[in-house]
PDB file of C-alpha atoms in Angstrom:
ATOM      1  CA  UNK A   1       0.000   0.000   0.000  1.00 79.00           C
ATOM      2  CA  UNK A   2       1.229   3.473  -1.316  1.00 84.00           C
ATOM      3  CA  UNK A   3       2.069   5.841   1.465  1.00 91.00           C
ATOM      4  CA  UNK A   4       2.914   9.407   2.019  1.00 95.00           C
ATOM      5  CA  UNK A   5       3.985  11.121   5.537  1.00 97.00           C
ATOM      6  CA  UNK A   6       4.213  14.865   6.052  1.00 97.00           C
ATOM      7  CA  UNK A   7       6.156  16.760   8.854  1.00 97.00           C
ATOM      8  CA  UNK A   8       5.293  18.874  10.580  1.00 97.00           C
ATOM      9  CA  UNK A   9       0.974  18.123  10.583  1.00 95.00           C
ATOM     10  CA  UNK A  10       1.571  22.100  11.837  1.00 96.00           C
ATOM     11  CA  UNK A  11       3.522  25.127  12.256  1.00 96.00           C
ATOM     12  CA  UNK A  12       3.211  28.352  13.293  1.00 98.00           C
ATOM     13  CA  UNK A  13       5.805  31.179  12.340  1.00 97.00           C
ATOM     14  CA  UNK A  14       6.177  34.993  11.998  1.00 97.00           C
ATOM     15  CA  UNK A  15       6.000  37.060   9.115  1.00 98.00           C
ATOM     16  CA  UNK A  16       9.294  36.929   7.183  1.00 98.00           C
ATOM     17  CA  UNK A  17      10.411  33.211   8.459  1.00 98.00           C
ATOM     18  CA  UNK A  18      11.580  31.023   6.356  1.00 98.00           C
ATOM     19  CA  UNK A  19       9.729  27.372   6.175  1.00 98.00           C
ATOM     20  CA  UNK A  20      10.670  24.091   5.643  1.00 98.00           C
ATOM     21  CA  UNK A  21       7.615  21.410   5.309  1.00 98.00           C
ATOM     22  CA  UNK A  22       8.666  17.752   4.641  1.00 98.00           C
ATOM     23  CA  UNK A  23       7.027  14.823   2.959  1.00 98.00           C
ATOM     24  CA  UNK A  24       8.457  11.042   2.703  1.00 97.00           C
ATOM     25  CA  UNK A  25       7.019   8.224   0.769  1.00 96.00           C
ATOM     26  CA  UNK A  26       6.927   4.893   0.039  1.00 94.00           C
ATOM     27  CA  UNK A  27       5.326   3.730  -3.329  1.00 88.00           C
ATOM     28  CA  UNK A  28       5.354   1.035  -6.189  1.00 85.00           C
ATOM     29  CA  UNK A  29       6.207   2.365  -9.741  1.00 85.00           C
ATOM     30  CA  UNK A  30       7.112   5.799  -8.520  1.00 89.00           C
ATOM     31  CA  UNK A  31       6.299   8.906 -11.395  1.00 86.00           C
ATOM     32  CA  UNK A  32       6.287  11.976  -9.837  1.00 90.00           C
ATOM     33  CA  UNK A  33       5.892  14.021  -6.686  1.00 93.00           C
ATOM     34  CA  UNK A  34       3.279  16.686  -6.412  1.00 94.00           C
ATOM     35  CA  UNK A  35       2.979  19.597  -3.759  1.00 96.00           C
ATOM     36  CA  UNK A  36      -0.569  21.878  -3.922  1.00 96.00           C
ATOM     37  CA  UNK A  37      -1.476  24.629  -1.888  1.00 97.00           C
ATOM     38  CA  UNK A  38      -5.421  24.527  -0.487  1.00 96.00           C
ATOM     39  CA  UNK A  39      -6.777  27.246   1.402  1.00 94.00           C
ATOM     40  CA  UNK A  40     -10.535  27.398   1.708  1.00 84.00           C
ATOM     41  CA  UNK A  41     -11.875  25.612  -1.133  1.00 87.00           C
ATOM     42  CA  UNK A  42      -9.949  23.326  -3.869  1.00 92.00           C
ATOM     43  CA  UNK A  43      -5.749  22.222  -3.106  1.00 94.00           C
ATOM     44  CA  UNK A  44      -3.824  24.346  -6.261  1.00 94.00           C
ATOM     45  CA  UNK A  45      -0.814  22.948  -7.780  1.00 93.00           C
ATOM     46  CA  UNK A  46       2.132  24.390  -7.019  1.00 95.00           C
ATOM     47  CA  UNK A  47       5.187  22.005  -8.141  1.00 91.00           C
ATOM     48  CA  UNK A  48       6.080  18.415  -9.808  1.00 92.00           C
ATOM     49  CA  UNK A  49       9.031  16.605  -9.395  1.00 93.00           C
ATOM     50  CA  UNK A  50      10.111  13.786 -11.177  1.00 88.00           C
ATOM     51  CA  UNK A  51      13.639  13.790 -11.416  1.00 78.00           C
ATOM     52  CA  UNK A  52      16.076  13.967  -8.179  1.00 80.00           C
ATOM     53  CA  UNK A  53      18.478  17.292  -7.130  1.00 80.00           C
ATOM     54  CA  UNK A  54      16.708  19.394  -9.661  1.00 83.00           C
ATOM     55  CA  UNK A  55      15.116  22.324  -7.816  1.00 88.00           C
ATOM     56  CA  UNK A  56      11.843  23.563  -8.636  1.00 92.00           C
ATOM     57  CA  UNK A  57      11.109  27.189  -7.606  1.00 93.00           C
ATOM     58  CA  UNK A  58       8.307  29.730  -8.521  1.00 93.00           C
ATOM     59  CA  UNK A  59       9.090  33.185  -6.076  1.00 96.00           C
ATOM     60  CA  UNK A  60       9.699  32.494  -2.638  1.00 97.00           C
ATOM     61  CA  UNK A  61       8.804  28.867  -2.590  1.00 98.00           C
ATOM     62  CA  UNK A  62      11.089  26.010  -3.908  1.00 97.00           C
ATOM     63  CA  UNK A  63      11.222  22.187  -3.842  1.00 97.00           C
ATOM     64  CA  UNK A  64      13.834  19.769  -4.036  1.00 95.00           C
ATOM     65  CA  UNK A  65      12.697  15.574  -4.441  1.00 95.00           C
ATOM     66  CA  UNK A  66      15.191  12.780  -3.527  1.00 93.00           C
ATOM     67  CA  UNK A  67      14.212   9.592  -5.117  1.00 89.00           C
ATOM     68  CA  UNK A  68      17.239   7.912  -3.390  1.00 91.00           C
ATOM     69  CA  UNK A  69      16.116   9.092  -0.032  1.00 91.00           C
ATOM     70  CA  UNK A  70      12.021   8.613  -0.867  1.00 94.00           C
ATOM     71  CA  UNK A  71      11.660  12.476   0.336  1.00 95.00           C
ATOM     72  CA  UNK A  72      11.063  15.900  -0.875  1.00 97.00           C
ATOM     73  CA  UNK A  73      10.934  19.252   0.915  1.00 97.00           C
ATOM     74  CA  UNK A  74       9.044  22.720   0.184  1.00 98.00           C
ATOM     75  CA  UNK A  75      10.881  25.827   1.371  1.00 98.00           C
ATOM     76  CA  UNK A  76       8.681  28.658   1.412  1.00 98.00           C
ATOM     77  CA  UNK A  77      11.616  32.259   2.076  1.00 98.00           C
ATOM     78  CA  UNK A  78      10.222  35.360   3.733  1.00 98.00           C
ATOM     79  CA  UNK A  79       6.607  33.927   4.636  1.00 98.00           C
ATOM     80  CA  UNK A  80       3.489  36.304   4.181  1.00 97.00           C
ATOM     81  CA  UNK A  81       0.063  35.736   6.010  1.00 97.00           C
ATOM     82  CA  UNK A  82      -1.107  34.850   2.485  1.00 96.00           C
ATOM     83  CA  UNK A  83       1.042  31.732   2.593  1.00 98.00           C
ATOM     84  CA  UNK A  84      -0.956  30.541   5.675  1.00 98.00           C
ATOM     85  CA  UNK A  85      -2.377  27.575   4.026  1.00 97.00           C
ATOM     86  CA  UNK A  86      -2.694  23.551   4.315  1.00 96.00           C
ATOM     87  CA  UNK A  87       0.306  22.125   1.879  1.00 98.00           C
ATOM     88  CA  UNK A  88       0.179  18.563   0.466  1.00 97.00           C
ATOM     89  CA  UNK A  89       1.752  16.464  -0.623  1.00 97.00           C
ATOM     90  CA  UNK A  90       1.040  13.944  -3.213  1.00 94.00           C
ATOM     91  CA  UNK A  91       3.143  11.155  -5.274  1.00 92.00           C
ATOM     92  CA  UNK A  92       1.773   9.906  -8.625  1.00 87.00           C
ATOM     93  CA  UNK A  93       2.081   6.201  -9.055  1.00 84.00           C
ATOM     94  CA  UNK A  94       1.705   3.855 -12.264  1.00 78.00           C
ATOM     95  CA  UNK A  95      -0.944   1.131 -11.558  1.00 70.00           C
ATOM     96  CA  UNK A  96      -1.396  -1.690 -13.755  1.00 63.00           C
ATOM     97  CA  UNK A  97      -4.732  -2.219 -14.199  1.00 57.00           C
ATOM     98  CA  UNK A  98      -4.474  -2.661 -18.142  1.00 51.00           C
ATOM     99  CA  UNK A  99      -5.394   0.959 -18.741  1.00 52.00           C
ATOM    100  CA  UNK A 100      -2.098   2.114 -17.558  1.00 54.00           C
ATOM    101  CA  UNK A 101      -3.545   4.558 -15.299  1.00 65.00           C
ATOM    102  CA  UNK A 102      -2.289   6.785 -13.012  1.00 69.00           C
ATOM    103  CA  UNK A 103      -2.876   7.530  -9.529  1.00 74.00           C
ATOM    104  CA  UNK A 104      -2.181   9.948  -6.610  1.00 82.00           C
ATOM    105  CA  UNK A 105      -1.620   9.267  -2.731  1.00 89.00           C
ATOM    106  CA  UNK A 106      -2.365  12.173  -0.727  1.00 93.00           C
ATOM    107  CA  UNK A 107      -0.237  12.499   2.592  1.00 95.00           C
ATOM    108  CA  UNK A 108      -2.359  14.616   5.377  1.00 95.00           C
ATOM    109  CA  UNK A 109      -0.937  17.781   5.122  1.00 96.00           C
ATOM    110  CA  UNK A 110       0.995  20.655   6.828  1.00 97.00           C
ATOM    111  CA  UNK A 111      -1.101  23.517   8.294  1.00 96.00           C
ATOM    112  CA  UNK A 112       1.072  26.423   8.098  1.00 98.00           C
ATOM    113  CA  UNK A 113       0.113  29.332  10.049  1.00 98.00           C
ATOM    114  CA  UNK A 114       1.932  32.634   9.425  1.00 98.00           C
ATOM    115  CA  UNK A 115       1.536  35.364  11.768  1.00 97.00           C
ATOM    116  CA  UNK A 116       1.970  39.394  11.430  1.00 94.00           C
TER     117      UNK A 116
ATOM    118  CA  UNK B   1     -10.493  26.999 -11.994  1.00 54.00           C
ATOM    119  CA  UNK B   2      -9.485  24.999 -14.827  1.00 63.00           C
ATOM    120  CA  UNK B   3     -13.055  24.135 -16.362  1.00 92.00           C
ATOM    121  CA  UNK B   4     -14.267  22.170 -13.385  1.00 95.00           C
ATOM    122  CA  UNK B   5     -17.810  22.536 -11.954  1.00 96.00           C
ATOM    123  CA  UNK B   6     -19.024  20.339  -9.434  1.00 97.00           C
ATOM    124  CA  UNK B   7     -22.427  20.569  -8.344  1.00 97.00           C
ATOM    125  CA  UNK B   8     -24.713  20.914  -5.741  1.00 97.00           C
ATOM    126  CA  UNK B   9     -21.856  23.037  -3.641  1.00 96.00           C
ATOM    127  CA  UNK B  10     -23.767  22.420  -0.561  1.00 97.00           C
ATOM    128  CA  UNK B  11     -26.189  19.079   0.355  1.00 97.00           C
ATOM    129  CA  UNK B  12     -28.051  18.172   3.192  1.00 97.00           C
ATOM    130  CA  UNK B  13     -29.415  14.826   2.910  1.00 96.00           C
ATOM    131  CA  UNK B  14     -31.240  11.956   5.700  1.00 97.00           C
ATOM    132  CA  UNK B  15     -29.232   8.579   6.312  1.00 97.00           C
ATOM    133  CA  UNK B  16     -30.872   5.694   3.690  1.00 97.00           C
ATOM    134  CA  UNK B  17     -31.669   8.123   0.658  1.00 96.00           C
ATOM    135  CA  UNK B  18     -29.579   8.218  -2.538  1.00 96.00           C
ATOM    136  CA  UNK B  19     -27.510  10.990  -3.465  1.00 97.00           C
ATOM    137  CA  UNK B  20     -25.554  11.474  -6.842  1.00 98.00           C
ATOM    138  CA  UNK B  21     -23.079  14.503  -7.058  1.00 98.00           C
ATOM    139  CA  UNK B  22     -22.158  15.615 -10.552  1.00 98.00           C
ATOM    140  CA  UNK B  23     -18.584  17.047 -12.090  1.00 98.00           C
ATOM    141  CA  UNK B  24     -18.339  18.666 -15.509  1.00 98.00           C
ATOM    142  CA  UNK B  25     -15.298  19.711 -17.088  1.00 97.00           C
ATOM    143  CA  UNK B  26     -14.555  21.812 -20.117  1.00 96.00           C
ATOM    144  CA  UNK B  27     -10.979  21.068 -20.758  1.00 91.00           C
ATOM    145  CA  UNK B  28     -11.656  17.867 -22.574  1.00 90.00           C
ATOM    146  CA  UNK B  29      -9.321  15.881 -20.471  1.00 90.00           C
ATOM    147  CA  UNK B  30      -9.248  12.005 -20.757  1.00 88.00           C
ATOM    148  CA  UNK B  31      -8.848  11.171 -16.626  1.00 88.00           C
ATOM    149  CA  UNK B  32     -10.749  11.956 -14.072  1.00 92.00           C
ATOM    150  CA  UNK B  33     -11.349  11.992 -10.399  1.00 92.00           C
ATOM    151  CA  UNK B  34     -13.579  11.650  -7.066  1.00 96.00           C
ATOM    152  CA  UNK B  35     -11.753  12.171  -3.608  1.00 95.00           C
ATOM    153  CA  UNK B  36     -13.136  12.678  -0.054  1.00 97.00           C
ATOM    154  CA  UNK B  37     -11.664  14.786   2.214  1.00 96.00           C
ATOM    155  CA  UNK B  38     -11.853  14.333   5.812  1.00 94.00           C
ATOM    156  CA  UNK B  39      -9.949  15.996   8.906  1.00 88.00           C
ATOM    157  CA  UNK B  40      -7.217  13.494   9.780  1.00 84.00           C
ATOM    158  CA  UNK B  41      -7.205  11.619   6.657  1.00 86.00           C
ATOM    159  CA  UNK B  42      -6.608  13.888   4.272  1.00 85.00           C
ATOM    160  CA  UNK B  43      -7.447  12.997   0.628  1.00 92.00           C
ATOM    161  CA  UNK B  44      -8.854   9.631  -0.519  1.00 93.00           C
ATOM    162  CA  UNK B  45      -9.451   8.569  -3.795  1.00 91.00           C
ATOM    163  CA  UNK B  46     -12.844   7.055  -4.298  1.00 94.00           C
ATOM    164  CA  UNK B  47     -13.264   6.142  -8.191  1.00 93.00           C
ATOM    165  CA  UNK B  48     -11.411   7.457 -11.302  1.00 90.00           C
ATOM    166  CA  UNK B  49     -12.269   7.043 -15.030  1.00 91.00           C
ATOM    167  CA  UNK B  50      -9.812   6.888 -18.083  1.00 86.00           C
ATOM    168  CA  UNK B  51     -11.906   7.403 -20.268  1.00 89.00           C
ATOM    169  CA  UNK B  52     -15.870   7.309 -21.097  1.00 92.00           C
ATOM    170  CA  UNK B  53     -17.144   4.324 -19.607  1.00 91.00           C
ATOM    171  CA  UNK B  54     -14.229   3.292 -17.967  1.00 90.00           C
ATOM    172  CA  UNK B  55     -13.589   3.371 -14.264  1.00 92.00           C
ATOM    173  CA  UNK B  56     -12.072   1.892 -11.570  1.00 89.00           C
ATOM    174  CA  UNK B  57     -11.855   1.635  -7.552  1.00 90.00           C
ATOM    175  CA  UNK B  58      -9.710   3.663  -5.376  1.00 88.00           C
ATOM    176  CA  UNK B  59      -9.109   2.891  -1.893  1.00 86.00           C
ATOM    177  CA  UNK B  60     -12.003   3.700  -0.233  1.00 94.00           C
ATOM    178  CA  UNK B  61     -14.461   2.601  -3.303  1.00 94.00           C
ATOM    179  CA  UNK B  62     -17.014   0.896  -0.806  1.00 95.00           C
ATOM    180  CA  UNK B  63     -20.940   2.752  -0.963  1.00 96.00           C
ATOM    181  CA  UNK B  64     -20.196   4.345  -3.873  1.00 97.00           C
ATOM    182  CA  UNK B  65     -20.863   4.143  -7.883  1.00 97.00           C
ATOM    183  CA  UNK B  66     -19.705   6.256 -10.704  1.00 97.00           C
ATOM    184  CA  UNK B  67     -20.455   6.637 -14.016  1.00 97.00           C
ATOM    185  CA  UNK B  68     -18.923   8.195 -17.227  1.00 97.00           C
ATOM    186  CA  UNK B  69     -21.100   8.315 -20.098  1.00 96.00           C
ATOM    187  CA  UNK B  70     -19.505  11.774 -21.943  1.00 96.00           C
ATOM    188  CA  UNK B  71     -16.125  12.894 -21.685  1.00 94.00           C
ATOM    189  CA  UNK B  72     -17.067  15.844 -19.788  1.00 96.00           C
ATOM    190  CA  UNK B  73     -19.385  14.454 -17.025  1.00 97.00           C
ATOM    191  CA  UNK B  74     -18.421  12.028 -13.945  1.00 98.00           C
ATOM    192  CA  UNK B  75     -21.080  11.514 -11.863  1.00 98.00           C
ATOM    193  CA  UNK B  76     -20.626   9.926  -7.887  1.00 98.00           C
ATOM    194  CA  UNK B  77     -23.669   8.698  -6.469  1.00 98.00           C
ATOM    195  CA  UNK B  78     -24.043   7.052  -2.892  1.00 97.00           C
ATOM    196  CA  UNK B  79     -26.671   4.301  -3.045  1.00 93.00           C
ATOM    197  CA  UNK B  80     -28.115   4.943   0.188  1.00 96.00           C
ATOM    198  CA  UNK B  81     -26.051   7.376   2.104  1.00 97.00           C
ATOM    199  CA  UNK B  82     -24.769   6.733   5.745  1.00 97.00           C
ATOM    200  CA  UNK B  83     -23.511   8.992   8.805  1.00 97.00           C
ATOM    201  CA  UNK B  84     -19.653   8.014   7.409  1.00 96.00           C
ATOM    202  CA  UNK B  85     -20.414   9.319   3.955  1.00 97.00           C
ATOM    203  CA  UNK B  86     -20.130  13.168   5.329  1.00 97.00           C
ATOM    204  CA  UNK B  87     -17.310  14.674   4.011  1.00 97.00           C
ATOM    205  CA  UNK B  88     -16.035  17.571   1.018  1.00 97.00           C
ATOM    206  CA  UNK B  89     -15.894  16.062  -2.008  1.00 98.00           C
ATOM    207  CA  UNK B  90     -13.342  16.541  -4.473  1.00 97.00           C
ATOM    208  CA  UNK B  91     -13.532  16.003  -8.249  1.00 97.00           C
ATOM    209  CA  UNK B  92     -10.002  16.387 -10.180  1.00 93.00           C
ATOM    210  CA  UNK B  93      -9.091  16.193 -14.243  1.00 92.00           C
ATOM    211  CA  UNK B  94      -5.521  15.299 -15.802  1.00 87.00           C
ATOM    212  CA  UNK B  95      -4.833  15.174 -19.297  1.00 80.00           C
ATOM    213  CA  UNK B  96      -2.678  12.556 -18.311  1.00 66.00           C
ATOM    214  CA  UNK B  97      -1.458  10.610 -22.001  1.00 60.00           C
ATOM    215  CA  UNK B  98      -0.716   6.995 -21.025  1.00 47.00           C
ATOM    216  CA  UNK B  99       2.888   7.438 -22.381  1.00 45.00           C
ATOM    217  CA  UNK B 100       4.111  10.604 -20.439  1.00 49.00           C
ATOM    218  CA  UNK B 101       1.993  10.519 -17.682  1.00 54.00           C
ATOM    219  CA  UNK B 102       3.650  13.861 -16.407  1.00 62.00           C
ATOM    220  CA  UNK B 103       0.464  15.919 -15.893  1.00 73.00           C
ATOM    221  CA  UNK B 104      -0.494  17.587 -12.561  1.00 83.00           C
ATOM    222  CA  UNK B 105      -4.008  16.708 -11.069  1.00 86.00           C
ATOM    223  CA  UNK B 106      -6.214  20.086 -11.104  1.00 90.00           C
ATOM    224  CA  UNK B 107      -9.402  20.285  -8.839  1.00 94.00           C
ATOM    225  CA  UNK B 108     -13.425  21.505  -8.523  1.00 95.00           C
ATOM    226  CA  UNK B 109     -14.431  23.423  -5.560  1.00 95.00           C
ATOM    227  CA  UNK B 110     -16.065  20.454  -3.936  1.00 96.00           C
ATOM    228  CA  UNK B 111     -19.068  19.467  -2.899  1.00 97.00           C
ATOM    229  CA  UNK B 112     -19.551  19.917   1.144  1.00 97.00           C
ATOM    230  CA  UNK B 113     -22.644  16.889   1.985  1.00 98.00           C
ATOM    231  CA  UNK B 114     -24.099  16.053   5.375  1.00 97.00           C
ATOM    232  CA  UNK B 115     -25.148  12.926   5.810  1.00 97.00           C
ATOM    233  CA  UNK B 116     -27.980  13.480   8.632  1.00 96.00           C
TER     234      UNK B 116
END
């Protein structure tokens, strides 16, 4: 059975910390890892990984995936009450049910809270 | 919101009654997805289709049906809904191809439903 663990389930900081949420995994037929950002309503994409020690970064968030370690990590620099958010993680998996479909496991999520 | 609309938003329905919740999508895309989400276990996958008229369970598949007639409708319905079935429901599209499978997951707005 696919699964994915985040650390920590929550954090609190101050404006203008920097933030670094973790998620591990263990999966069959590995693809990708996926990070999304949900605040009230639907989780957004933020990043994919697929390959390991290639950063991916959009502003002041980045991610980094370690396929040798099973881990990735999302650094968020400078953290604005707008980043005050749930984060999950997610890794894609191949399943071979004939269709060659893919699937995502959902690990529980970090709750960041940032505070003026 | 990348073409999804799931509807009702909001139900409030007694224990024993059938209830189907509907997603539409505009963007043409060849998977998609229900999820539950529920404090402490994050996301689940219920069902997913790859394509009209074909679907298959997720891990938490039991009281539940699905059915994908058109490309742009999946429809969830709960046979005779139970106190457990409460929960925000999630329906997600890819445009996952079967040979790259590199595509993120994008998702509705949910549907929030009370099981009373």
């Amino acid at each position: 059975e696919d699964k994915v663990v985040q650390s920590p389930l929550s954090l609190v900081v101050h404006e203008g910390d920097t933030v670094t949420l973790n998620c591990s995994y263990e999966v069959t037929n590995f693809r990708s890892l996926l990070w999304y950002k949900q605040e009230k309503k639907a989780p957004t994409f933020l990043f994919m990984l697929t390959s390991s020690g290639i950063e991916k970064k959009s502003g002041r968030l980045s991610s980094i995936l370690d396929k040798k370690e099973l881990f990735s990590i999302l650094n968020i620099t400078a953290t604005q009450t707008g980043d005050s958010a749930v984060y999950l993680c997610a890794v894609e998996s191949l399943r071979y049910s004939g269709a060659g479909s893919y699937q995502l496991t959902f690990g529980k999520g970090t709750k960041l809270s940032v505070i003026p | 919101d990348a073409g999804i609309t799931q509807s009702p938003r909001h139900k409030v329905t007694e224990t024993g009654t059938p209830v189907t919740l509907r997603c539409h999508q505009t963007e043409n895309h060849r998977y998609m997805y229900w999820y539950r989400q529920d404090p402490g276990h994050g996301l689940r996958l219920i069902h997913y289709s790859y394509g009209v008229k074909d679907t298959d369970k997720g891990e938490v598949s039991d009281g539940y049906s699905v059915s994908r007639s058109k490309t742009e409708d999946f429809l969830l319905t709960l046979e005779s809904a139970t106190s457990s079935q409460t929960s925000v429901y999630f329906c997600a599209i890819s445009d996952k191809d079967r040979g790259t499978g590199n595509s993120p997951l994008h998702f509705g707005n949910g549907t929030r439903l009370t099981v009373t």
